[in-house]
Tab-separated table of C-alpha atoms in Angstrom:
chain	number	residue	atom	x	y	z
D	1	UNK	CA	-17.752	-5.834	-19.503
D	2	UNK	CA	-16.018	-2.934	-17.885
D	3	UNK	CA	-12.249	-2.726	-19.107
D	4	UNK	CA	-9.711	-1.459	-17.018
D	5	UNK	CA	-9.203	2.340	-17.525
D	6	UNK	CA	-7.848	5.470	-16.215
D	7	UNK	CA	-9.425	8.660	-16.226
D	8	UNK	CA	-7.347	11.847	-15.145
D	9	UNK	CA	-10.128	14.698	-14.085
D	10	UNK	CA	-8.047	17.453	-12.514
D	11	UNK	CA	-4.453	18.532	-11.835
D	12	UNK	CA	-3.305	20.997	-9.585
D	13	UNK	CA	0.857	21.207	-10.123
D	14	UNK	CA	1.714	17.951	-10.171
D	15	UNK	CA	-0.982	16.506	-7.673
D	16	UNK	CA	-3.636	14.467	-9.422
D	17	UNK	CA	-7.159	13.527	-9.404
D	18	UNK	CA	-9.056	10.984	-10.994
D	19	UNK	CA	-10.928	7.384	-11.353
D	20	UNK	CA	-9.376	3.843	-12.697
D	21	UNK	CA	-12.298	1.820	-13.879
D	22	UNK	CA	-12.538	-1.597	-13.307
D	23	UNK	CA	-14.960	-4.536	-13.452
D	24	UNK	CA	-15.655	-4.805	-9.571
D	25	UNK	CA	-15.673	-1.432	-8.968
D	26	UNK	CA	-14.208	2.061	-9.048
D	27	UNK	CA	-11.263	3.353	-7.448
D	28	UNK	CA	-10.647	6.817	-6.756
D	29	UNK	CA	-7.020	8.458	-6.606
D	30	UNK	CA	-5.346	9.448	-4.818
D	31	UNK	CA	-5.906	6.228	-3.300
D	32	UNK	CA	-5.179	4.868	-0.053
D	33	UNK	CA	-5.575	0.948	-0.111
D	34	UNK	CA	-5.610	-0.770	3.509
D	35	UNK	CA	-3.085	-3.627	3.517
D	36	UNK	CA	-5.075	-7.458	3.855
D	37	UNK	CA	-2.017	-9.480	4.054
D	38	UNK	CA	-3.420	-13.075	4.856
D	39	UNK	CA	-6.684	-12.460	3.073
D	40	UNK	CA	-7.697	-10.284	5.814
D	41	UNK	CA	-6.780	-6.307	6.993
D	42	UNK	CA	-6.188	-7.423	10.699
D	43	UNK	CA	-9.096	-6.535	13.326
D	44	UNK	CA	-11.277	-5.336	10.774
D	45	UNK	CA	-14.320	-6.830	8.960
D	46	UNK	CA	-14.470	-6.107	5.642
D	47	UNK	CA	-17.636	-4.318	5.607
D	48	UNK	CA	-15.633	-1.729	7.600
D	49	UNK	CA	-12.606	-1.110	5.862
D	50	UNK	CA	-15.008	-0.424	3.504
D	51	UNK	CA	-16.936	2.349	5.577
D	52	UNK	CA	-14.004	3.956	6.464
D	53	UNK	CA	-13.637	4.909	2.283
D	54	UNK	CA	-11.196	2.361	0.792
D	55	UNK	CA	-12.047	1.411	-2.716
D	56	UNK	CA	-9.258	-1.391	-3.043
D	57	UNK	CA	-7.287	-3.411	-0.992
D	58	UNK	CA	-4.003	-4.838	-1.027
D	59	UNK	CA	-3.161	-8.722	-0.766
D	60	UNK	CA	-0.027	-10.601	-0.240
D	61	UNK	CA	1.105	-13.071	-2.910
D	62	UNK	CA	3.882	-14.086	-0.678
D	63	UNK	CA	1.534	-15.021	2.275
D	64	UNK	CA	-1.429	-16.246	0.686
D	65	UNK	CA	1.151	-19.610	-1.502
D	66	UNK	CA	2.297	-20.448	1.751
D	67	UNK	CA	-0.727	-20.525	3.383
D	68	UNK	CA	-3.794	-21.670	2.604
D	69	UNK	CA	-2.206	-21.745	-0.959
D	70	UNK	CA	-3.092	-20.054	-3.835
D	71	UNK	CA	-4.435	-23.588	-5.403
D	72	UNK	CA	-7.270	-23.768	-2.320
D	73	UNK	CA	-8.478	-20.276	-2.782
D	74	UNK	CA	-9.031	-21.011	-6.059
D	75	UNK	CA	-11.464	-23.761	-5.824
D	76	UNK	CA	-13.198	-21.742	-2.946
D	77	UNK	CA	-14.014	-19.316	-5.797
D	78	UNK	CA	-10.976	-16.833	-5.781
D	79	UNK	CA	-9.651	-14.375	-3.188
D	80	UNK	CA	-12.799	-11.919	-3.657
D	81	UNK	CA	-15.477	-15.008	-2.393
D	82	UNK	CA	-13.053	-16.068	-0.214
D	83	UNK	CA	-12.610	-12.935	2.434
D	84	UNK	CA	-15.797	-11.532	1.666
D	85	UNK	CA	-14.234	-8.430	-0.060
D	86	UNK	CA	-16.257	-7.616	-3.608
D	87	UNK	CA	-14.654	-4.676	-4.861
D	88	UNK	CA	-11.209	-4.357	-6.509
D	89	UNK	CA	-7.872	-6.372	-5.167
D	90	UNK	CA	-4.473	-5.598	-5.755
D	91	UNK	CA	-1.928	-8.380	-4.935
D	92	UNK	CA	2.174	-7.654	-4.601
D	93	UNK	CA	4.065	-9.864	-6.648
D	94	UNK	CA	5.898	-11.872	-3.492
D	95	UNK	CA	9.199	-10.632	-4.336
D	96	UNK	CA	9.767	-7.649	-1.649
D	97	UNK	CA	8.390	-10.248	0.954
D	98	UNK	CA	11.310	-12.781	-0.498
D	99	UNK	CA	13.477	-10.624	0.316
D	100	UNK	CA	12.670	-9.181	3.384
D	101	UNK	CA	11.067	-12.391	5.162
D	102	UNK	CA	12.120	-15.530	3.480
D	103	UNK	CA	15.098	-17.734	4.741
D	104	UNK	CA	17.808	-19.064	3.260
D	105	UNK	CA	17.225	-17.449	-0.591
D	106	UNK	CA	18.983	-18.170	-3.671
D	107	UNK	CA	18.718	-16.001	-6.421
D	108	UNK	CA	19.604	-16.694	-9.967
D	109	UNK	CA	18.136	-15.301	-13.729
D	110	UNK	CA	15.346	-17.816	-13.633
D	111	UNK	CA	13.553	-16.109	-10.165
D	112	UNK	CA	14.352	-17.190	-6.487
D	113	UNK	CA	14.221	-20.492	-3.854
D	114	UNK	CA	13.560	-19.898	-0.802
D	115	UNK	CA	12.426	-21.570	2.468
D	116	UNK	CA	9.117	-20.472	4.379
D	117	UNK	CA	9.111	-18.518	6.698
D	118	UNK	CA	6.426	-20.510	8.334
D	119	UNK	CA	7.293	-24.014	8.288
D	120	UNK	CA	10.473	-24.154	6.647
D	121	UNK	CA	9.078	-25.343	3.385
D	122	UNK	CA	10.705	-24.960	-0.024
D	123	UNK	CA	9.507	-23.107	-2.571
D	124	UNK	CA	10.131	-21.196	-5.811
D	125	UNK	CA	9.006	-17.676	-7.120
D	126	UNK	CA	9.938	-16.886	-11.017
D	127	UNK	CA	8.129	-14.503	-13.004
D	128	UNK	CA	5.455	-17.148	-14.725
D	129	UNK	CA	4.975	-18.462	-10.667
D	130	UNK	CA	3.880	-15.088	-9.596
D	131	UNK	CA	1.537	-14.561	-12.474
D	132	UNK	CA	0.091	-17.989	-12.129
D	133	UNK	CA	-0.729	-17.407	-8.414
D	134	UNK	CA	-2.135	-14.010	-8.392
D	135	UNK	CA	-4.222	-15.438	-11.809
D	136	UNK	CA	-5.549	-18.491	-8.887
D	137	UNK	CA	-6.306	-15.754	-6.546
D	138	UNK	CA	-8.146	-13.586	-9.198
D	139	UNK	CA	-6.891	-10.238	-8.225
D	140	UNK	CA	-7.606	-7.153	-10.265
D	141	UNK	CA	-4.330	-5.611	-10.479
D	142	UNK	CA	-1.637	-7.647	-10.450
D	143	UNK	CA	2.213	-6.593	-9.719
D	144	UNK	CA	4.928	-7.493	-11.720
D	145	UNK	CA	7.276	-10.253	-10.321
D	146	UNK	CA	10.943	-8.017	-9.458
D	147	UNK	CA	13.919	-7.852	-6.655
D	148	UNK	CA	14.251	-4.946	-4.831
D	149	UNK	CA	17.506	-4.461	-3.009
D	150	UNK	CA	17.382	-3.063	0.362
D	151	UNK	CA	18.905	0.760	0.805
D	152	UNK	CA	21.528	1.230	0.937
D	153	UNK	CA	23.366	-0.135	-1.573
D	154	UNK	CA	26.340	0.477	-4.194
D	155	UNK	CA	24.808	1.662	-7.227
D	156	UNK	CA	26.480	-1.947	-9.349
D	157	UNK	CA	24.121	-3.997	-7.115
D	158	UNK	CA	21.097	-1.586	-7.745
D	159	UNK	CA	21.963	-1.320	-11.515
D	160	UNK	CA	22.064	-4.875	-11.602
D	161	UNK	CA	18.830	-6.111	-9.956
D	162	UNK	CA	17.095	-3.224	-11.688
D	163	UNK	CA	17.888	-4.663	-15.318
D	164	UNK	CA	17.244	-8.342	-13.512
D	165	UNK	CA	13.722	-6.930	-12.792
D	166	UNK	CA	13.504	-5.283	-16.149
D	167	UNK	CA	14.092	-9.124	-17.497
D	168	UNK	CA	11.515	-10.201	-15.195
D	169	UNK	CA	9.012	-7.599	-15.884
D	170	UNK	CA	9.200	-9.110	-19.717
D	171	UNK	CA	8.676	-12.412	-18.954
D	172	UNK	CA	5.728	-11.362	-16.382
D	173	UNK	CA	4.326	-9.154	-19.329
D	174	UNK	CA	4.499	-12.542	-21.046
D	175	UNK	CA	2.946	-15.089	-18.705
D	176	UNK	CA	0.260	-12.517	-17.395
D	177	UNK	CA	-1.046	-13.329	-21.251
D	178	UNK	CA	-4.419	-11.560	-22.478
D	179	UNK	CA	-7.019	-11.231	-19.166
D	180	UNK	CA	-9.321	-8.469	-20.436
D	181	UNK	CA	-10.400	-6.463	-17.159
D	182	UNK	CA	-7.761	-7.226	-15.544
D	183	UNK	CA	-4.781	-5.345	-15.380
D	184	UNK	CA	-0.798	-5.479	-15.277
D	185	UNK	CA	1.885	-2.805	-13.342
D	186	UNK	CA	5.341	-2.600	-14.168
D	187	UNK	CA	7.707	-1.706	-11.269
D	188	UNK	CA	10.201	0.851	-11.683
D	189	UNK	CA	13.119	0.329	-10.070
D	190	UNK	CA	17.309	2.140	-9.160
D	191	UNK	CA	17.393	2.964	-6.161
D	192	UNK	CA	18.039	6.720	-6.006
D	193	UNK	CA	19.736	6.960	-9.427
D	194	UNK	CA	18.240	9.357	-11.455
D	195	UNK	CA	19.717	7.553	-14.926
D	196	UNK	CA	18.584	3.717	-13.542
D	197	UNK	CA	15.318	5.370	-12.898
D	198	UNK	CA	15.157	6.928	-16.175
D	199	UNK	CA	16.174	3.665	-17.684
D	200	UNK	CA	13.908	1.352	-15.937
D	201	UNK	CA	10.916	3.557	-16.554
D	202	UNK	CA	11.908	3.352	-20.393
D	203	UNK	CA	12.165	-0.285	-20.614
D	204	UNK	CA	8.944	-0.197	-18.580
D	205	UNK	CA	6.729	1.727	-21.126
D	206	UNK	CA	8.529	0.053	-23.808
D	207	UNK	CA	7.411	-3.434	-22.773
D	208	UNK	CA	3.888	-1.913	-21.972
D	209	UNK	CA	1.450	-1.735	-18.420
D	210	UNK	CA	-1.754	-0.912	-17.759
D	211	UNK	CA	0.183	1.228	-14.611
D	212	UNK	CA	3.422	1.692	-13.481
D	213	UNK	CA	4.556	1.398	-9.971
D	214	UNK	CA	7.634	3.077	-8.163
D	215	UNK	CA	9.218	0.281	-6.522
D	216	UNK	CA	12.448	0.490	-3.978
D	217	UNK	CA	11.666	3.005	-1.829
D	218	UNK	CA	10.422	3.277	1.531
D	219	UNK	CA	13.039	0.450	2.382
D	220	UNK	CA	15.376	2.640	4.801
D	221	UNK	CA	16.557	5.745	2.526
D	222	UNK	CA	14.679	8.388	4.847
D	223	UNK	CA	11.699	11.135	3.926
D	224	UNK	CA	13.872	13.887	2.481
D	225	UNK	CA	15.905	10.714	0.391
D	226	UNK	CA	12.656	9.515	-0.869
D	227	UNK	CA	11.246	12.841	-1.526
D	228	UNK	CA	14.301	13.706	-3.862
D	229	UNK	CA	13.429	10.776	-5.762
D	230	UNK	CA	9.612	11.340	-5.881
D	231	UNK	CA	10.672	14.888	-7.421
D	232	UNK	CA	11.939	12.943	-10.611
D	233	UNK	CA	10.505	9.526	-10.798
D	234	UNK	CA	6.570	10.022	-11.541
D	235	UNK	CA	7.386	12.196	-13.950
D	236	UNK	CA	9.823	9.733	-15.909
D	237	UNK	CA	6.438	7.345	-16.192
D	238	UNK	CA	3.513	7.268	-18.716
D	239	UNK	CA	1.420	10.501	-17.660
D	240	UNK	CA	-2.163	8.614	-18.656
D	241	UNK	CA	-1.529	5.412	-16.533
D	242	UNK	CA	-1.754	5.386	-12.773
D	243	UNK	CA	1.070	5.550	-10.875
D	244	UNK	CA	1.833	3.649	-7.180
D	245	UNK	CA	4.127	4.199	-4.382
D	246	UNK	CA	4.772	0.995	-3.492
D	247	UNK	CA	4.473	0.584	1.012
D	248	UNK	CA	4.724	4.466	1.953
D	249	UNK	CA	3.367	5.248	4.517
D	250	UNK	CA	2.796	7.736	7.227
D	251	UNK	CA	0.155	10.636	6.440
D	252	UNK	CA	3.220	13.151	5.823
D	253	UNK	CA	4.790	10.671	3.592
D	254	UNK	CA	1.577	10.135	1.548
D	255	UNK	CA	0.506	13.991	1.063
D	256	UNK	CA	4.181	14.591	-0.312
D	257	UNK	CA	3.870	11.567	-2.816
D	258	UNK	CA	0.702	12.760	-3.757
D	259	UNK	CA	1.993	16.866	-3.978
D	260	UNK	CA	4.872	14.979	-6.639
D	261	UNK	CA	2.646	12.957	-9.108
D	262	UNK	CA	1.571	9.663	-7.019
D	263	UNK	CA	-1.810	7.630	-7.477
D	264	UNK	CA	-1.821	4.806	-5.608
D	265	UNK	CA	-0.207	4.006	-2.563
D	266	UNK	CA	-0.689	0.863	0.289
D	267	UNK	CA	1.123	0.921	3.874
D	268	UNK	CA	0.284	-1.475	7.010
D	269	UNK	CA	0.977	1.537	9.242
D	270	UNK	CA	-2.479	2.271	9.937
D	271	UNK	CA	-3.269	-1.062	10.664
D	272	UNK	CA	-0.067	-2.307	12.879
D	273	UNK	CA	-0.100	0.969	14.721
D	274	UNK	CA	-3.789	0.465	16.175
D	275	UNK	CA	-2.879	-2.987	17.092
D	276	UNK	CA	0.186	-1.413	19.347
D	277	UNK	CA	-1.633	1.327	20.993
D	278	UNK	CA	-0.684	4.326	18.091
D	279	UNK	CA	-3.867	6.385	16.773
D	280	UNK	CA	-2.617	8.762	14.031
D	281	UNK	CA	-5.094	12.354	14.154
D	282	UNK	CA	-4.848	15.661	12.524
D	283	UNK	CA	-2.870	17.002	15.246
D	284	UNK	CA	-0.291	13.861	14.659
D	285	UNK	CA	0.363	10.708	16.895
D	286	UNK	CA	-1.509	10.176	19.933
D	287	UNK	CA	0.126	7.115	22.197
D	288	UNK	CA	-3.453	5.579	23.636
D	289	UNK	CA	-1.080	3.597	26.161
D	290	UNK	CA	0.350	6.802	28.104
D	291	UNK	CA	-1.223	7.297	31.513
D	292	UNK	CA	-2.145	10.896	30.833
D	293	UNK	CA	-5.212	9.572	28.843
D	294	UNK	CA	-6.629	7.209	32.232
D	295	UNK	CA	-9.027	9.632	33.591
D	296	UNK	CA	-9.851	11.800	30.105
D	297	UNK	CA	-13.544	11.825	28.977
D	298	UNK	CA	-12.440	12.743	25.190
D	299	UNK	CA	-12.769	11.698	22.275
D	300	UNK	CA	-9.323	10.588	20.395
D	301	UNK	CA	-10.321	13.920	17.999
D	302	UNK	CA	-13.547	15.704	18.157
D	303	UNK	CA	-13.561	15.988	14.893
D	304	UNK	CA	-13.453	12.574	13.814
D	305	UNK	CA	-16.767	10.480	12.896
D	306	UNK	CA	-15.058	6.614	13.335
D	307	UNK	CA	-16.814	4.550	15.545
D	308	UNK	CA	-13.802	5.237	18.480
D	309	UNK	CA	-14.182	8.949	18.629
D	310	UNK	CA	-17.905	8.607	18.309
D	311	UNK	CA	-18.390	6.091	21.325
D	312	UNK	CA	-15.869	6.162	23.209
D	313	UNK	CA	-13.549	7.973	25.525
D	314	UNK	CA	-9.449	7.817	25.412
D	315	UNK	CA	-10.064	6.802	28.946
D	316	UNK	CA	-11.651	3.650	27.713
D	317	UNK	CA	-9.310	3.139	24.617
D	318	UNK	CA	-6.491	3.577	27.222
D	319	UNK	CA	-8.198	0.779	29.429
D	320	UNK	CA	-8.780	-1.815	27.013
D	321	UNK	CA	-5.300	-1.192	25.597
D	322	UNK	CA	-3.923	-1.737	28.662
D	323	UNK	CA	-6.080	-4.780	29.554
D	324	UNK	CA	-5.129	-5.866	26.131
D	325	UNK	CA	-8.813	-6.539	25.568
D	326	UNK	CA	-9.500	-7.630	21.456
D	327	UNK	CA	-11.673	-4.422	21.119
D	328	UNK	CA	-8.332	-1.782	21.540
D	329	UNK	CA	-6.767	-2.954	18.004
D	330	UNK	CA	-10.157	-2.826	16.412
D	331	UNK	CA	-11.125	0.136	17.320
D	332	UNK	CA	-7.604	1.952	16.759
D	333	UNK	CA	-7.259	0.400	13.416
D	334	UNK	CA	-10.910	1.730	12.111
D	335	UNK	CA	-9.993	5.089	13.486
D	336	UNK	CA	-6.527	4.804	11.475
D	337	UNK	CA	-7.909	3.642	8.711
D	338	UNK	CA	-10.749	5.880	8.744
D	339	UNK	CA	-8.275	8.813	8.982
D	340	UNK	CA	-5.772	8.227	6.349
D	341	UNK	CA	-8.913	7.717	4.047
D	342	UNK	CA	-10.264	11.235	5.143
D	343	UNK	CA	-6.519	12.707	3.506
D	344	UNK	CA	-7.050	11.255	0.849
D	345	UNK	CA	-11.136	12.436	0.213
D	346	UNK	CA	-9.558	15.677	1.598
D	347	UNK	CA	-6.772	15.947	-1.375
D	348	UNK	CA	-9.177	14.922	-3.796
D	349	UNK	CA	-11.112	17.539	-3.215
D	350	UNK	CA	-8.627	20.360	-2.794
D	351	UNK	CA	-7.062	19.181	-6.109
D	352	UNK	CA	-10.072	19.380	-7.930
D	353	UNK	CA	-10.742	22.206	-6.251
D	354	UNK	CA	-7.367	23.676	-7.072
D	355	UNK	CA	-6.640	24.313	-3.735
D	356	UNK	CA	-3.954	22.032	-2.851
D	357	UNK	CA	-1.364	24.243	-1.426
D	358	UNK	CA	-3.733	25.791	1.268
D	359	UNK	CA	-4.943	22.199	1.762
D	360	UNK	CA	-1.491	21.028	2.528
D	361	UNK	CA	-0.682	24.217	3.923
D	362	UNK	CA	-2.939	23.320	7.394
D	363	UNK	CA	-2.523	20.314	6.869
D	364	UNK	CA	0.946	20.439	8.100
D	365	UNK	CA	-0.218	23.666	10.506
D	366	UNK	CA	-2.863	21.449	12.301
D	367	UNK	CA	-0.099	18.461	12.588
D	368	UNK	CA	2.391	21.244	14.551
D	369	UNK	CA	-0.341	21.873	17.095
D	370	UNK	CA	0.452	18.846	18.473
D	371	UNK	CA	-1.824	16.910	20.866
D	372	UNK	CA	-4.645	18.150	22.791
D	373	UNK	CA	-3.097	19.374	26.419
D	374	UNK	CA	-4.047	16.866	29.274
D	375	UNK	CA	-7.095	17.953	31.522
């Protein structure tokens, strides 16, 4: 059986190319994994979010205990069978939607209680929880089970969850137990210390992953904020595992993770943007539900070969949009999709290539242009 592995194949500064191996599949990085929170990336079949490129996609641990429960997937034959999806999964550990979703939480050193967010329900997430429920849904990579303070905060709360994840990251190293093919990420975590970063990507490697992940960011810090810390943190982690930047995000944010060490990285952007009228192109954001776009014959970008610059006009995305007909979200969402996996094929390349600062160069030129004028 395939192992999981990691294969770096070209560098260019600090950008990176390569392939992690796994059983179901490889996964080429920089990666770009579409976000299927409920066991499904919303108005999209799987089939397509495969077309557009994706090698992986993201599930939420969080989501999928409430509801249908980790138990029934299970004995429907695992999260793979179960949304039709046959090529790697990575699930989050539940604890950054605890935090941001959940009501009424009570932390302590043994993990956290919380009530649904659905029904009200109670329920508790500790490290050997997580790891049993991403084990039921069968996911290939698996996320260690942490707490991830929102930004900002005083650096005595951030020291102190970050050691509290640290704790947990043990005691998920221990439950995840020996699942050959499968694999295990620690989360880095400090906020925008340098030293907490330094120290949590120590205990990290010390405890031993299969990949690391940069946790904590993304969560209200700002670009430039995030940036400073992407300047530091890949580098602190193990240069021959993969490395993920957890939720970022829009296509500036992902070629500047990428430019600073990152592997792996997951956003719903793409996805909640096409559902609420927002098509992301080369030449930046296009707003389908302005009225400049009722009477335009165009294509979103001429340049683009999804299905919604292929077939169809921004006249008719604009109408169906505004008629709030099904067909707008899915076929913003394959165009989104579709485009932040053409950055990524388009990095991989230039890296390879060693040609990564002209790629990014118009990247950032074509972005500027701005929209197309109005006829």
């Amino acid at each position: 059986m395939t192992r999981f592995s990691f294969t770096l194949s070209a560098t260019d500064g600090k950008a990176r190319t390569g392939v992690i191996s796994t059983p179901r599949g490889e996964i080429r990085t920089p990666a770009f994994m579409p976000v299927g929170t409920a066991a499904t990336v919303k108005a999209m079949m799987p089939e397509s979010v495969r077309e557009t490129g994706a090698d992986i996609l993201l599930g939420n641990t969080y989501h999928l205990m409430l509801r249908p429960t980790a138990e029934r997937i299970d004995r429907l034959g695992g999260l793979h069978r179960f949304m039709n999806w046959d090529r790697p999964i990575l699930t989050d550990s539940g604890g950054f939607q605890v935090m941001s979703l959940a009501d009424l939480r009570k932390l302590t050193e043994k993990g956290v209680t919380f009530r649904s967010h659905v029904d009200g329900s109670k329920h508790e997430l500790t490290p050997e929880r997580s790891m049993e429920i991403q084990r039921l849904l069968g996911s290939d990579i698996v996320m260690c089970f942490d707490e991830c303070p929102a930004l900002p905060a005083d650096r005595k709360r951030i020291e102190e969850s970050m050691r509290l994840s640290m704790r947990w990251a043990a005691r998920s190293r221990d439950a995840f137990g020996d699942r050959p093919g499968h694999a295990l990420f620690g989360i880095q975590q400090g906020g925008l210390e340098q030293d907490l970063r330094a120290e949590s990507a120590k205990a990290l490697t010390d405890i031993g992953f299969e990949g690391y992940a940069i946790g904590g960011l993304a969560v209200g810090e700002g670009q430039e904020a995030m940036f400073a810390c992407l300047d530091y943190a890949p580098d602190q982690l193990p240069q021959d595992r993969p490395r993920y930047l957890m939720g970022v995000g829009k296509p500036d944010d992902i070629v500047g993770a990428v430019k600073r060490g990152v592997d792996m990285m997951d956003c719903v952007l793409p996805s909640r943007s096409g559902r609420t009228g927002q098509a992301w192109t080369r030449r930046g954001q296009v707003n389908i539900k302005n009225a400049r776009h009722a009477d335009d014959p165009r294509p979103l970008d001429e340049d683009c070969t999804c299905p919604a610059c292929r077939n169809y006009s921004r006249a008719y995305l604009h109408h169906v949009f505004r008629a709030q007909e099904m067909i707008s979200g899915m076929l913003l969402t394959w165009h989104n999709l579709h485009y932040y996996q053409q950055i990524m094929a388009g990095m991989r390349a230039a890296i390879a290539e060693g040609s990564f600062a002209d790629w990014e160069t118009r990247f950032h030129a074509t972005r500027a242009e701005g929209d197309i004028p109005p006829l």
